XYZ file of C-alpha atoms in Angstrom:
638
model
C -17.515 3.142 -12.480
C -19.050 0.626 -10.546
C -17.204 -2.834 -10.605
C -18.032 -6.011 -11.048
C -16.255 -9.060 -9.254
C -17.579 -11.844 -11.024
C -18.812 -13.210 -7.924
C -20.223 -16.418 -8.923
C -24.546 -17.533 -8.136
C -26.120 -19.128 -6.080
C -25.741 -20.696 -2.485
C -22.107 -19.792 -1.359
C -21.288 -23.204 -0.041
C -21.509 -24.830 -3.686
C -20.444 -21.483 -5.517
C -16.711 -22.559 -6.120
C -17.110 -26.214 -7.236
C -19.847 -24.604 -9.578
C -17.867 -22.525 -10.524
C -15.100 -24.419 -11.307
C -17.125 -26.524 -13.200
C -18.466 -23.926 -15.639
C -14.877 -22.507 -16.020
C -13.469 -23.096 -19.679
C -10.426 -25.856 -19.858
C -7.024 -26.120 -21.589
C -6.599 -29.678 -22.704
C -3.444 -30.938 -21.196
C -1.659 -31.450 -24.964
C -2.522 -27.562 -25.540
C -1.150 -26.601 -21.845
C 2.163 -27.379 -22.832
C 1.790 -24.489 -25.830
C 0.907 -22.022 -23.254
C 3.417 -19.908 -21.688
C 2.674 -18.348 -17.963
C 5.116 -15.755 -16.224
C 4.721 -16.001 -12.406
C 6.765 -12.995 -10.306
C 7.522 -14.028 -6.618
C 8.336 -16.949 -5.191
C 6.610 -16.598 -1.890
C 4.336 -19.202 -0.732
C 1.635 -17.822 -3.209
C 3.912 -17.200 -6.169
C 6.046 -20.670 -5.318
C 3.214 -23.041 -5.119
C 1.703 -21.195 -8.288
C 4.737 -21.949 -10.140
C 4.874 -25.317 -8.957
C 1.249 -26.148 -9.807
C 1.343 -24.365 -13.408
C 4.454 -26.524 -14.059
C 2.761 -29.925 -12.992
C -0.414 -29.101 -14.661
C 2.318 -28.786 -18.293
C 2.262 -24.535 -18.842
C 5.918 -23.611 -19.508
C 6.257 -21.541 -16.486
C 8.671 -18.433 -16.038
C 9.277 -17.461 -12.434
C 11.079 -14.962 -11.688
C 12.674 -13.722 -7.719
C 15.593 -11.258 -6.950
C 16.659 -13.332 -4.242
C 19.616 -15.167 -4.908
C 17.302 -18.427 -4.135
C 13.308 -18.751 -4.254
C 13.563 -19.857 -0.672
C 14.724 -16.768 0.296
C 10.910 -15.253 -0.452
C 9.745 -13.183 3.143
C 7.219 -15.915 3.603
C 9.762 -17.722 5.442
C 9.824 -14.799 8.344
C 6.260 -15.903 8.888
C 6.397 -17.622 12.512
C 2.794 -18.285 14.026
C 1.044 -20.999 11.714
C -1.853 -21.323 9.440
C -5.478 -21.567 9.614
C -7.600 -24.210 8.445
C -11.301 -25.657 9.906
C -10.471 -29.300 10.554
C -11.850 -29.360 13.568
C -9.576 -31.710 15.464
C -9.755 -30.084 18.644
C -13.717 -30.839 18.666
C -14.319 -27.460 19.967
C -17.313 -26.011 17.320
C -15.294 -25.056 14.177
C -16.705 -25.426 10.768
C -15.397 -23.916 7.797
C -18.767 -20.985 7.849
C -16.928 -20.630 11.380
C -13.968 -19.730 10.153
C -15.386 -17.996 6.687
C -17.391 -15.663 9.968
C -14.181 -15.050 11.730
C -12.495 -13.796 8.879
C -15.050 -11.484 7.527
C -15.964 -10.136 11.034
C -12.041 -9.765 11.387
C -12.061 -8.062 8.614
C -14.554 -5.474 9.849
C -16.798 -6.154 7.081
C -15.028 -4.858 4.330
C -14.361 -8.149 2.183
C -16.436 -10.307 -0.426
C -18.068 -13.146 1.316
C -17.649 -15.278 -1.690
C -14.091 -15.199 -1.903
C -13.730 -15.715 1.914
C -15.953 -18.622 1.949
C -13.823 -20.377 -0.828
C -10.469 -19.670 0.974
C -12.051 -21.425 4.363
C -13.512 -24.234 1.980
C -9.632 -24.788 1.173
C -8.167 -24.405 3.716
C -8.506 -27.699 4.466
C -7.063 -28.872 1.475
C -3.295 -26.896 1.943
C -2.942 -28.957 5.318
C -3.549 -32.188 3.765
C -1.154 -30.910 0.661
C 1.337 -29.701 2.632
C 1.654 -33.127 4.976
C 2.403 -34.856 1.690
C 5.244 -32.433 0.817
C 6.548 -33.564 4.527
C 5.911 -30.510 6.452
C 6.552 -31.093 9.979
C 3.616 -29.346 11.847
C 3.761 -30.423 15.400
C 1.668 -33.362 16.443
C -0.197 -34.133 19.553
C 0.953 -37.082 21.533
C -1.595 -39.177 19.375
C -0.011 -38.153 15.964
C -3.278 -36.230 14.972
C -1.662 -32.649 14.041
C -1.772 -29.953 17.137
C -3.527 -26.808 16.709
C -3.401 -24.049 18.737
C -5.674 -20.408 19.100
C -4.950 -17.259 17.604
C -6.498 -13.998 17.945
C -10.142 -13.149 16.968
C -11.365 -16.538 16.966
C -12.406 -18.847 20.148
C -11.350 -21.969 18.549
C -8.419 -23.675 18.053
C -7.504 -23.891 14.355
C -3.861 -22.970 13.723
C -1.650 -25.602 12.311
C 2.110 -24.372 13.288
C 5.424 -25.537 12.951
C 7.010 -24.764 15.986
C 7.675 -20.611 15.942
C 9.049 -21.309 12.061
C 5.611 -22.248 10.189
C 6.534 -20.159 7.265
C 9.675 -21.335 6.802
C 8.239 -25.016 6.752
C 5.886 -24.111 4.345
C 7.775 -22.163 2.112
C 10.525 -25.505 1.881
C 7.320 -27.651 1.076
C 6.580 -25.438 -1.894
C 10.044 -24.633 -2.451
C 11.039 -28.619 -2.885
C 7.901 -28.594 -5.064
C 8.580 -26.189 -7.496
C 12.174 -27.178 -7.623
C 10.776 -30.490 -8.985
C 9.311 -28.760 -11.499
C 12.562 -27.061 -12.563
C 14.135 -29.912 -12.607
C 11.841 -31.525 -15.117
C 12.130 -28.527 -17.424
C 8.479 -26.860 -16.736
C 9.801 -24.047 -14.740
C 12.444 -22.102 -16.093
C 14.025 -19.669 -12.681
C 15.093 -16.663 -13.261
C 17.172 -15.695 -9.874
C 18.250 -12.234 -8.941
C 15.888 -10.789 -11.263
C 13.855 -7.895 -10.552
C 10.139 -6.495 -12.562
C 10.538 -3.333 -13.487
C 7.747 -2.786 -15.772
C 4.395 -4.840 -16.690
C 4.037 -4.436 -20.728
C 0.386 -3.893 -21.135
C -1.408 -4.060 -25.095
C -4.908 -2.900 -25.635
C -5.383 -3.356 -21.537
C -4.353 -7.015 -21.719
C -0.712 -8.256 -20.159
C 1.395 -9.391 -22.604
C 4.853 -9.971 -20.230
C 7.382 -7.696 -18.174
C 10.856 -5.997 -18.179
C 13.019 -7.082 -15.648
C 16.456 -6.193 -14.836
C 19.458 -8.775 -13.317
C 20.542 -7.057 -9.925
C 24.323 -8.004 -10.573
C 24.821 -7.617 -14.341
C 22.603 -4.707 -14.545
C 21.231 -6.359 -17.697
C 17.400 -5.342 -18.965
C 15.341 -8.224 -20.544
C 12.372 -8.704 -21.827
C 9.855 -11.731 -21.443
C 6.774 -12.405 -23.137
C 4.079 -14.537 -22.388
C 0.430 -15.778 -22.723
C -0.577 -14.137 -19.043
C 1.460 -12.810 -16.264
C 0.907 -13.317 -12.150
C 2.095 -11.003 -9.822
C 2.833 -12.396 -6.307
C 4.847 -9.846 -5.301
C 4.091 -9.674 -1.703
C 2.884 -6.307 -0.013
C 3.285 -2.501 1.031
C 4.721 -2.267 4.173
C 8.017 -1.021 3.611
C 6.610 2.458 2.835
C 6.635 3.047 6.039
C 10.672 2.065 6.437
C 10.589 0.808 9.915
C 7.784 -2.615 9.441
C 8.717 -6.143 10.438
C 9.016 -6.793 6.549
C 12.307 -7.795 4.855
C 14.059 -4.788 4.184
C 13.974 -5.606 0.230
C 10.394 -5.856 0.046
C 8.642 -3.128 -1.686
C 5.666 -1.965 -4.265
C 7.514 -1.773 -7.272
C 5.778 -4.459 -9.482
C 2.156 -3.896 -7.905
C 2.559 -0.179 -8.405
C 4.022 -0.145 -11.776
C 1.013 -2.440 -13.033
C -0.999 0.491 -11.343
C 0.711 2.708 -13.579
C -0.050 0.673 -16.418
C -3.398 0.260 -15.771
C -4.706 -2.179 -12.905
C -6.739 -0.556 -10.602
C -5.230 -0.235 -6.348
C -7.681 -1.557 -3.948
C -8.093 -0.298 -0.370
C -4.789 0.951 -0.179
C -5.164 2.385 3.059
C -5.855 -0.974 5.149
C -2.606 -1.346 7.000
C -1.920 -3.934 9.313
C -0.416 -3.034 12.324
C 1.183 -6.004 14.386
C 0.541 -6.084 18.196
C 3.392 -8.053 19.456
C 6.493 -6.597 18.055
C 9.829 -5.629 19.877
C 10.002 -2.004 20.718
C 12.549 0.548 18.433
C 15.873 1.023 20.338
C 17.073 3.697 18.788
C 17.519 6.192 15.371
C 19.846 3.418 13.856
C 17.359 0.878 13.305
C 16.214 -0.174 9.650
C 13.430 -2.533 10.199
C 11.852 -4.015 13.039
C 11.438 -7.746 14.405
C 7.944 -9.084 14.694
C 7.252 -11.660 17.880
C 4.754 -14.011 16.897
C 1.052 -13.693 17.979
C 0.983 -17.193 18.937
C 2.527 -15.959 22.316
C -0.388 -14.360 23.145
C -1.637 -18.181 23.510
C -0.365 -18.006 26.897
C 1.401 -14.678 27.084
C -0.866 -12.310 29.286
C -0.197 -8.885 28.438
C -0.216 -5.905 31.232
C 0.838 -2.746 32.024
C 1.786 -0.869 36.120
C -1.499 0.343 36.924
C 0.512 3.515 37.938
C 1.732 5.769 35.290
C 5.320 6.754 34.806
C 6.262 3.185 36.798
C 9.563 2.202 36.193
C 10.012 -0.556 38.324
C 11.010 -3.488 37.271
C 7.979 -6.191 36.361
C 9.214 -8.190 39.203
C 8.994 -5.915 41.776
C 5.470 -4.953 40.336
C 2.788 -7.296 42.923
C -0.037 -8.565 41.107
C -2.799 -5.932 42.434
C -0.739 -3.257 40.601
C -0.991 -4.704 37.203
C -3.374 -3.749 34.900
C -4.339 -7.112 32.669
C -5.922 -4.343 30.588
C -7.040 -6.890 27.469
C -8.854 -9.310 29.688
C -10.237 -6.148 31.720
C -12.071 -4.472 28.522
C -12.226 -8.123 25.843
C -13.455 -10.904 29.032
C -14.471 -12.987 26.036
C -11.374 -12.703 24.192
C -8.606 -11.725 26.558
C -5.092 -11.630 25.030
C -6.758 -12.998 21.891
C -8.749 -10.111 20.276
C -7.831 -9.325 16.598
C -4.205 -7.337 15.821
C -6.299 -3.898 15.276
C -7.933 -4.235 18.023
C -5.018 -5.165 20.239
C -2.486 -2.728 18.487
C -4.837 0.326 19.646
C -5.289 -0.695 23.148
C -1.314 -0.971 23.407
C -1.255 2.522 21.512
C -4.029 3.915 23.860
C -1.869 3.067 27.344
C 1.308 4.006 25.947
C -0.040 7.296 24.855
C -1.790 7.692 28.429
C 1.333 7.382 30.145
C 1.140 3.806 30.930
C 3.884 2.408 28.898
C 7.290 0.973 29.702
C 10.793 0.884 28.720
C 13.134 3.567 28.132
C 10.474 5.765 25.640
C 7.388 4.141 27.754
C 6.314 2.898 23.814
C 6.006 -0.912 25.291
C 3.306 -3.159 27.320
C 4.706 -6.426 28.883
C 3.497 -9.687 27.245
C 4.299 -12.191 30.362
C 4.480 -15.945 30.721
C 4.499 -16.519 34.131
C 1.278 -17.800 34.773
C 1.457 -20.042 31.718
C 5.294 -21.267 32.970
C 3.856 -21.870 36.448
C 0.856 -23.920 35.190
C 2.404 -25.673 33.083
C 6.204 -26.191 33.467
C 9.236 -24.025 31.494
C 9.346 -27.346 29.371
C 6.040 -26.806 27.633
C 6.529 -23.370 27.245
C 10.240 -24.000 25.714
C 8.633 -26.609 23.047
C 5.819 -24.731 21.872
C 8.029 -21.128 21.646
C 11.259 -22.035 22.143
C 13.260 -20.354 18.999
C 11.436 -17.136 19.582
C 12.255 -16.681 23.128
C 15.556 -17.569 21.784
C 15.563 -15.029 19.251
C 14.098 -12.211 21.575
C 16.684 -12.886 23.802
C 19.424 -12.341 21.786
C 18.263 -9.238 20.190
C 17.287 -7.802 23.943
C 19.490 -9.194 26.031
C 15.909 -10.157 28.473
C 15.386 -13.725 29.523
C 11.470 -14.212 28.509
C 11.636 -17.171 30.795
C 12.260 -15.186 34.256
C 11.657 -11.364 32.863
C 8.431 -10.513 30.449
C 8.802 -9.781 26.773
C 8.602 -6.555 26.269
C 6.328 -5.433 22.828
C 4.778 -2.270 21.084
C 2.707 -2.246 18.156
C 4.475 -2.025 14.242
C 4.013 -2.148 10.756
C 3.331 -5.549 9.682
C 1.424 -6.822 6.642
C -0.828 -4.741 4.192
C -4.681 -5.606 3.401
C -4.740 -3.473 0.341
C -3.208 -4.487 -2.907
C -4.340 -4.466 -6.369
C -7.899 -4.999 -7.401
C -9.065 -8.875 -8.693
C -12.292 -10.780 -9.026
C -13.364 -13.264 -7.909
C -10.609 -15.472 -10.190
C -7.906 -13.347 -9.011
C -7.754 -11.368 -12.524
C -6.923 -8.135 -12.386
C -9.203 -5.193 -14.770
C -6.208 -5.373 -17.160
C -6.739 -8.891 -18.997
C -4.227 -11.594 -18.627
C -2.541 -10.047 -14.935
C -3.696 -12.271 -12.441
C -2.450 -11.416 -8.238
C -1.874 -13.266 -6.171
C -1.227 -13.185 -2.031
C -0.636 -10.526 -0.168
C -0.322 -8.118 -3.190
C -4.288 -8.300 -4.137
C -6.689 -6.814 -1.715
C -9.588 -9.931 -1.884
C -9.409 -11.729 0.975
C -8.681 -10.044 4.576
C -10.768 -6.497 4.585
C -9.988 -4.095 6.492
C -7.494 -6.130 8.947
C -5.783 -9.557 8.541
C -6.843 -12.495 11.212
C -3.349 -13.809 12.462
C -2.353 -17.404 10.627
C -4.404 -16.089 7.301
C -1.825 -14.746 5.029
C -0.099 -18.009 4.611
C -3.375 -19.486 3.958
C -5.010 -17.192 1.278
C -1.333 -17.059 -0.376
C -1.517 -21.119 -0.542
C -4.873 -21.210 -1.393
C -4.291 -18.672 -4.139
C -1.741 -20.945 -5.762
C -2.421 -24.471 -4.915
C -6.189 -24.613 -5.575
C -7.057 -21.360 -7.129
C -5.234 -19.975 -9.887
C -4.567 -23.386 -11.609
C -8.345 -23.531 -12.388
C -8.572 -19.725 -13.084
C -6.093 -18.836 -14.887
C -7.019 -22.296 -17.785
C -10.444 -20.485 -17.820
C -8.646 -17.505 -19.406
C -6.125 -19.054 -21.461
C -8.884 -21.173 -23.294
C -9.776 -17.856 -25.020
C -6.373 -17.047 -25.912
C -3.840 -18.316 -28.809
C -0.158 -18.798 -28.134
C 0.485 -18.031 -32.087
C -0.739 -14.282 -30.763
C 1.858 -13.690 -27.865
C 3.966 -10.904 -28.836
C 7.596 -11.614 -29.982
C 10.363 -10.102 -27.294
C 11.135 -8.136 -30.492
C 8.097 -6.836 -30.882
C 7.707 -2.720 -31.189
C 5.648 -3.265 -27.732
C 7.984 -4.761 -25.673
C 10.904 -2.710 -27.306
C 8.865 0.050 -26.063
C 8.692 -0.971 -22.804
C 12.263 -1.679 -22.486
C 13.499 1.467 -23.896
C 11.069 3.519 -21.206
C 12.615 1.462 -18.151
C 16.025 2.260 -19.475
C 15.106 5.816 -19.071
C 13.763 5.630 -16.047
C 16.541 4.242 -14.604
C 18.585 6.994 -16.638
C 16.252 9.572 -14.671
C 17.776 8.401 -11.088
C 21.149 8.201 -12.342
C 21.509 11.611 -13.374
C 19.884 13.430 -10.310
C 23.531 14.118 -8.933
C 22.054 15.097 -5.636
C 23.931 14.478 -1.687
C 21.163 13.213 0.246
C 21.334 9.155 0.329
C 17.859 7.615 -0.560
C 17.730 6.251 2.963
C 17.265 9.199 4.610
C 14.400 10.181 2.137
C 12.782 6.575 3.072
C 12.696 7.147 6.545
C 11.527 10.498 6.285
C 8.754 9.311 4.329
C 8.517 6.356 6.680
C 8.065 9.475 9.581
C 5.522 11.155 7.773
C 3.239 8.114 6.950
C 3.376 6.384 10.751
C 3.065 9.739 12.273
C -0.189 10.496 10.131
C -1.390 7.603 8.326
C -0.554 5.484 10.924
C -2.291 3.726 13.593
C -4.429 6.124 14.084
C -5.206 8.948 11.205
C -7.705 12.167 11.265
C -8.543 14.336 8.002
C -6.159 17.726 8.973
C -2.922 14.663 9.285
C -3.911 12.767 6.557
C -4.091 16.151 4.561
C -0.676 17.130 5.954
C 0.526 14.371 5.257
C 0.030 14.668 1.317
C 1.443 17.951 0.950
C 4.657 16.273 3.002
C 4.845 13.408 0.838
C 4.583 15.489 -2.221
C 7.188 17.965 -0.989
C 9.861 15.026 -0.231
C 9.327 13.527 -3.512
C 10.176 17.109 -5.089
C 13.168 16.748 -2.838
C 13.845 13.118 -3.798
C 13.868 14.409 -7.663
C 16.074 17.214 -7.315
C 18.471 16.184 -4.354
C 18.683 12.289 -4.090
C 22.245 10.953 -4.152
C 22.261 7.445 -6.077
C 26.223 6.448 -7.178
C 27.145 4.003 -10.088
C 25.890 2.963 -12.776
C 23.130 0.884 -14.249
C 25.253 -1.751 -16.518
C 26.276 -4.006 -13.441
C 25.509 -4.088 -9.489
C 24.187 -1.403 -7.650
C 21.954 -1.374 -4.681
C 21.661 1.603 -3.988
C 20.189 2.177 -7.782
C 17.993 -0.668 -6.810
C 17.048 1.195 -3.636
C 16.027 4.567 -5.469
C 13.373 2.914 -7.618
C 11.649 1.342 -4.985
C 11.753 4.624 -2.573
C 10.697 6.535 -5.600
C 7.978 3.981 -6.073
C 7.011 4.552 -2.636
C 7.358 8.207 -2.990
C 4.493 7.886 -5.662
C 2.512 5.272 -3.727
C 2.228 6.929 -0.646
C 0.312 9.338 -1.485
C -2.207 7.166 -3.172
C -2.509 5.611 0.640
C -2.807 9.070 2.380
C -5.844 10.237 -0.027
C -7.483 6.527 0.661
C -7.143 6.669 4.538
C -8.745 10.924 4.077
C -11.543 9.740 1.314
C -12.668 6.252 3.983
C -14.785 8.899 6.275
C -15.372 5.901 8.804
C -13.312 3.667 10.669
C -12.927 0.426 10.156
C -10.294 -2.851 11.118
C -6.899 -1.298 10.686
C -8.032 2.399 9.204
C -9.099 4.451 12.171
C -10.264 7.882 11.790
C -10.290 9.750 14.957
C -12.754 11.183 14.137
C -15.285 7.774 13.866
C -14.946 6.073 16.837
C -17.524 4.568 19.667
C -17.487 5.620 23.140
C -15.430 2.858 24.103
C -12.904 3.886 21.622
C -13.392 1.346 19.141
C -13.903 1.601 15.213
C -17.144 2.625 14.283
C -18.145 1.737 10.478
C -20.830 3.670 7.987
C -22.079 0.783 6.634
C -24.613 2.653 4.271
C -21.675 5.095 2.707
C -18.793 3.036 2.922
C -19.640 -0.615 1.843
C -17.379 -0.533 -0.740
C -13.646 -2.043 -1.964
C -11.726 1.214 -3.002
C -10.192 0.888 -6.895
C -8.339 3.712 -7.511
C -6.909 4.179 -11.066
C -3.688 5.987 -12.180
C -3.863 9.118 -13.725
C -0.502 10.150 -14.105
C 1.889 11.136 -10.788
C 0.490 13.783 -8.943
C -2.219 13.793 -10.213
C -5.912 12.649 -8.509
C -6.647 9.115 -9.115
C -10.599 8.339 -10.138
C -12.169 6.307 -7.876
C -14.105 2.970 -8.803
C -16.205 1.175 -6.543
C -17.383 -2.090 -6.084
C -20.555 -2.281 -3.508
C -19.891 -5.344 -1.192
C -23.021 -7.275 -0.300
C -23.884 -9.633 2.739
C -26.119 -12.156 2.353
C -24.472 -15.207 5.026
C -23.611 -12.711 7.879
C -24.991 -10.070 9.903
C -23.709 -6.106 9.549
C -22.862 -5.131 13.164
C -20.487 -3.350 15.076
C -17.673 -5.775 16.319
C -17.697 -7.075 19.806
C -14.815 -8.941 21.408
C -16.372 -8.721 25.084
């Protein structure tokens, strides 16, 4: 089937405000009838909530953290794009709307990237009113610094702790909202199941992860801003509790998965030290402002950097990216770290690191500057590695970090199933086939400051609250009765093996294969592997307890069985995408420099892959992408 995004017409620059004038409205006395369920509290879900509340929906929001603030948004360190312009040095927002679709590799809708860098400007100027403290130049104007793939300077930051500062601006805002009695939190709550009627949403089953108690909640539409897929791989720099329960479980409801093979690998993370590790810690890419990165030009070097002279160092980002340098795009820079660690070039105790070094930038301009604009991180490197950043360099290696894919939306961020709108890093709309740094807190506020507000009243003005389904309903009864026996299905297993060491098996399997860099006889492996563990999961995982109260570890199994399921869904993506492109590269499509090499005229296409039942082969939908504002090429950073 071939889909349709309901990509508005016309010129792109005026396609959202046209848009948003032809959508439908809600009056605001009929808003308050209208009931909207919004899962995750991140900075997408959050400032949804928020927004909803203000606008007068009666908003449910549901997180199982103990706190919405606890959403992994805060780990977010780097800052956030938007095309202001201050720094006078050519950006526009088509500048930015280019670097993002060229970051992406081509493998996005232009229309939705255009409207995210119309916005952009808009979160700043919201987010200054809810008194977040990005750094300011000396003049007051707000600083803004580079990030990779772009040669402008257009990232707002907050210090090394820009997501945290963001997610207490939308935090504080949808507390408000609480507090007036539009958003009702549910805390320590997890989605285990999206009720879906004649392919429209009408609410979820969640359980409370320390009573144990199943509930059911109906409403007029339901957003999922869940977050991503990352975790599948066990060692990624996400929070350990973040998973793809509640995108995957819509997937088995119905909504189709989009591109789930674009992974993200992070550049500038700190190397694994050992078996015992559960996740890993990402250093931000703002370092690579004025971090230069290098490897010995000799292999097998173990001397330390210091003793290293300067003619013996291989600089080897500004040697092949002049243009660029340090600040090429993650995929790119991920694979060149890859590529000189796997040619014998790499250092530290495994040789899987490259040195990211601030000497030069300490020298020209003074350990004081440096300690201002990085300070907490060198802080927080240190005290993981025991290295001084300041007189030794940072040492770094490339890890799981953020995932591109998600489920399928149009252009107003509705999924195929009616009524499920997703939001942030769990839909697959706005990044392609690799995520510009300082983007992901951007599309997740655009998504619920300035987008889903206007979308979602476009849908709801076609829908009666007199027809939402009562929590008694045979439907949602239904519903609850089949997550109570799935949840009977992973108590009874009775294996020994703890669900850990399944997950990091699995987490094995998909980096070894379906990781950086992937090739059809892996990728084919790797699905009879993943297949073969989840046989072993079913028949041999050991999850204690019981349901009716807390229990992690039953917590734990669903989302590694969820993974279990998932996972293969991302191997038979990565072996079906016979081209390379942004953060999927098949070895076997590749330039003679090494880089990814596209098939535009096969593979123009977002992925949507729906569920027919586990194990099973999903069909495959496709929806063609077209370029009309920019130019299909290969990507240069020289």
């Amino acid at each position: 089937m071939i889909l349709n995004g309901n990509v508005p017409e016309g010129p792109i620059e005026n396609a959202w405000d046209q848009h948003r004038f032809n959508m439908k409205l809600v009056n605001p006395a009929n808003k308050r009838k209208y009931k909207v369920i919004v899962v995750g509290t991140g900075l997408a879900g959050g400032s949804a909530a928020a927004t909803m509340g203000q606008l007068g929906y009666q908003v449910e929001c549901f997180s199982f953290h103990g706190t919405p603030r606890r959403a992994h948004s805060i780990a977010a360190q780097g800052g956030i794009n938007a095309a202001k312009n201050y720094q006078g040095d050519g950006d526009s927002i088509f500048r930015l709307f280019y670097d993002t679709i060229k970051g992406g590799d081509y493998r996005s809708r232009e229309y939705n990237v255009y409207r995210l860098a119309q916005v952009s400007n808009n979160i700043i100027d919201q987010c200054v009113a809810l008194g977040v403290p990005f750094a300011r130049e000396y003049s007051g104007y707000l600083a803004n610094r580079s990030f990779g793939g772009a040669q402008v300077s257009r990232t707002f930051y907050a210090r090394g702790q820009t997501g945290q500062q963001l997610l207490l601006g939308a935090y504080s805002a949808l507390e408000r909202q609480i507090a007036l009695g539009q958003v009702r939190m549910h805390t320590q709550t997890e989605l285990l199941d999206v009720v879906v009627v004649d392919n429209r949403a009408r609410g979820i089953i969640t359980r409370h992860l320390i009573t144990g108690e199943l509930s059911v909640h109906t409403a007029d539409a339901v957003v999922l801003a869940t977050g991503g897929y990352g975790n599948a791989y066990f060692l990624s720099t996400n929070a350990k509790n973040s998973n793809v329960t509640a995108t995957w479980r819509a997937h088995k409801r119905g909504a189709y998965f989009a591109n789930p093979c674009y992974v993200q690998i992070h550049p500038t993370c700190i190397p694994p030290s050992g078996d015992y590790q559960s996740k890993l810690t990402l250093m931000s890419e703002s370092l690579r402002n004025d971090g230069r990165v290098w490897v010995p030009k000799k292999k097998g070097d173990t001397r330390p950097p210091s003793e290293i002279p300067e003619d013996e160092r291989d600089y080897y980002l500004e040697r092949r990216y002049p243009s660029f340098g340090n600040l090429v795009p993650r995929d790119v820079a991920s694979r060149a770290a890859k590529r000189m660690c796997d040619d014998g070039y790499g250092v530290g105790p495994n040789g899987l690191g490259v040195y990211l070094d601030f000497a030069s930038a300490i020298e020209r301009d003074g350990v004081d500057a440096i300690r201002a604009r990085y300070g907490n991180l060198f802080d927080m490197y240190e005290r993981i590695t025991g290295d001084d950043p300041y007189t030794t360099p940072m040492k770094i290696y490339p890890a799981v970090h953020y995932t591109m894919g998600g489920l399928w939306v149009d252009y107003n961020l509705m999924s195929n199933v009616d009524g499920l709108f997703v939001l942030g890093e769990a839909n697959f709309s706005d990044h392609g086939a690799n995520r510009l740094g300082a983007s992901a807190l951007m599309q997740g506020l655009a998504d619920g400051y300035f987008v889903i507000p206007y979308t979602i009243g476009n849908y709801l003005a076609d829908v009666s609250p007199a027809d939402r389904l009562a929590e008694d309903s045979a439907e949602m009864q239904q519903g609850l009765k089949e997550v109570q026996d799935g949840i009977d299905k992973l108590l009874s297993i009775g294996g020994k093996t703890p669900v850990d060491v399944i997950h990091r098996k699995l987490g094995k399997i998909l980096w070894d294969k379906v990781g950086m860099a992937r090739n059809a006889a892996g990728l084919k492996e790797a699905i009879q592997e993943i297949r073969a563990l989840r046989d072993e999961f079913w028949k041999d995982a050991k999850v204690p307890g019981a349901s009716g109260n807390i229990n992690q570890e039953l917590e734990k199994a669903g989302r590694v069985a969820d993974f279990l399921e998932f996972a293969e869904l991302l191997a038979t993506d990565a072996l079906h995408r016979e081209e390379s492109c942004g953060g999927h590269f098949r070895e076997e499509y590749q330039t003679e420099d090494g880089e990814a090499k596209r098939n535009d005229e096969e593979f123009a296409y977002v992925a949507a892959w729906e569920f027919k039942g586990v194990g099973e082969p999903e069909e495959l939908h496709k929806e063609p992408l077209e370029f009309k504002y920019v130019e299909l090429k290969q990507r240069s950073y020289k």
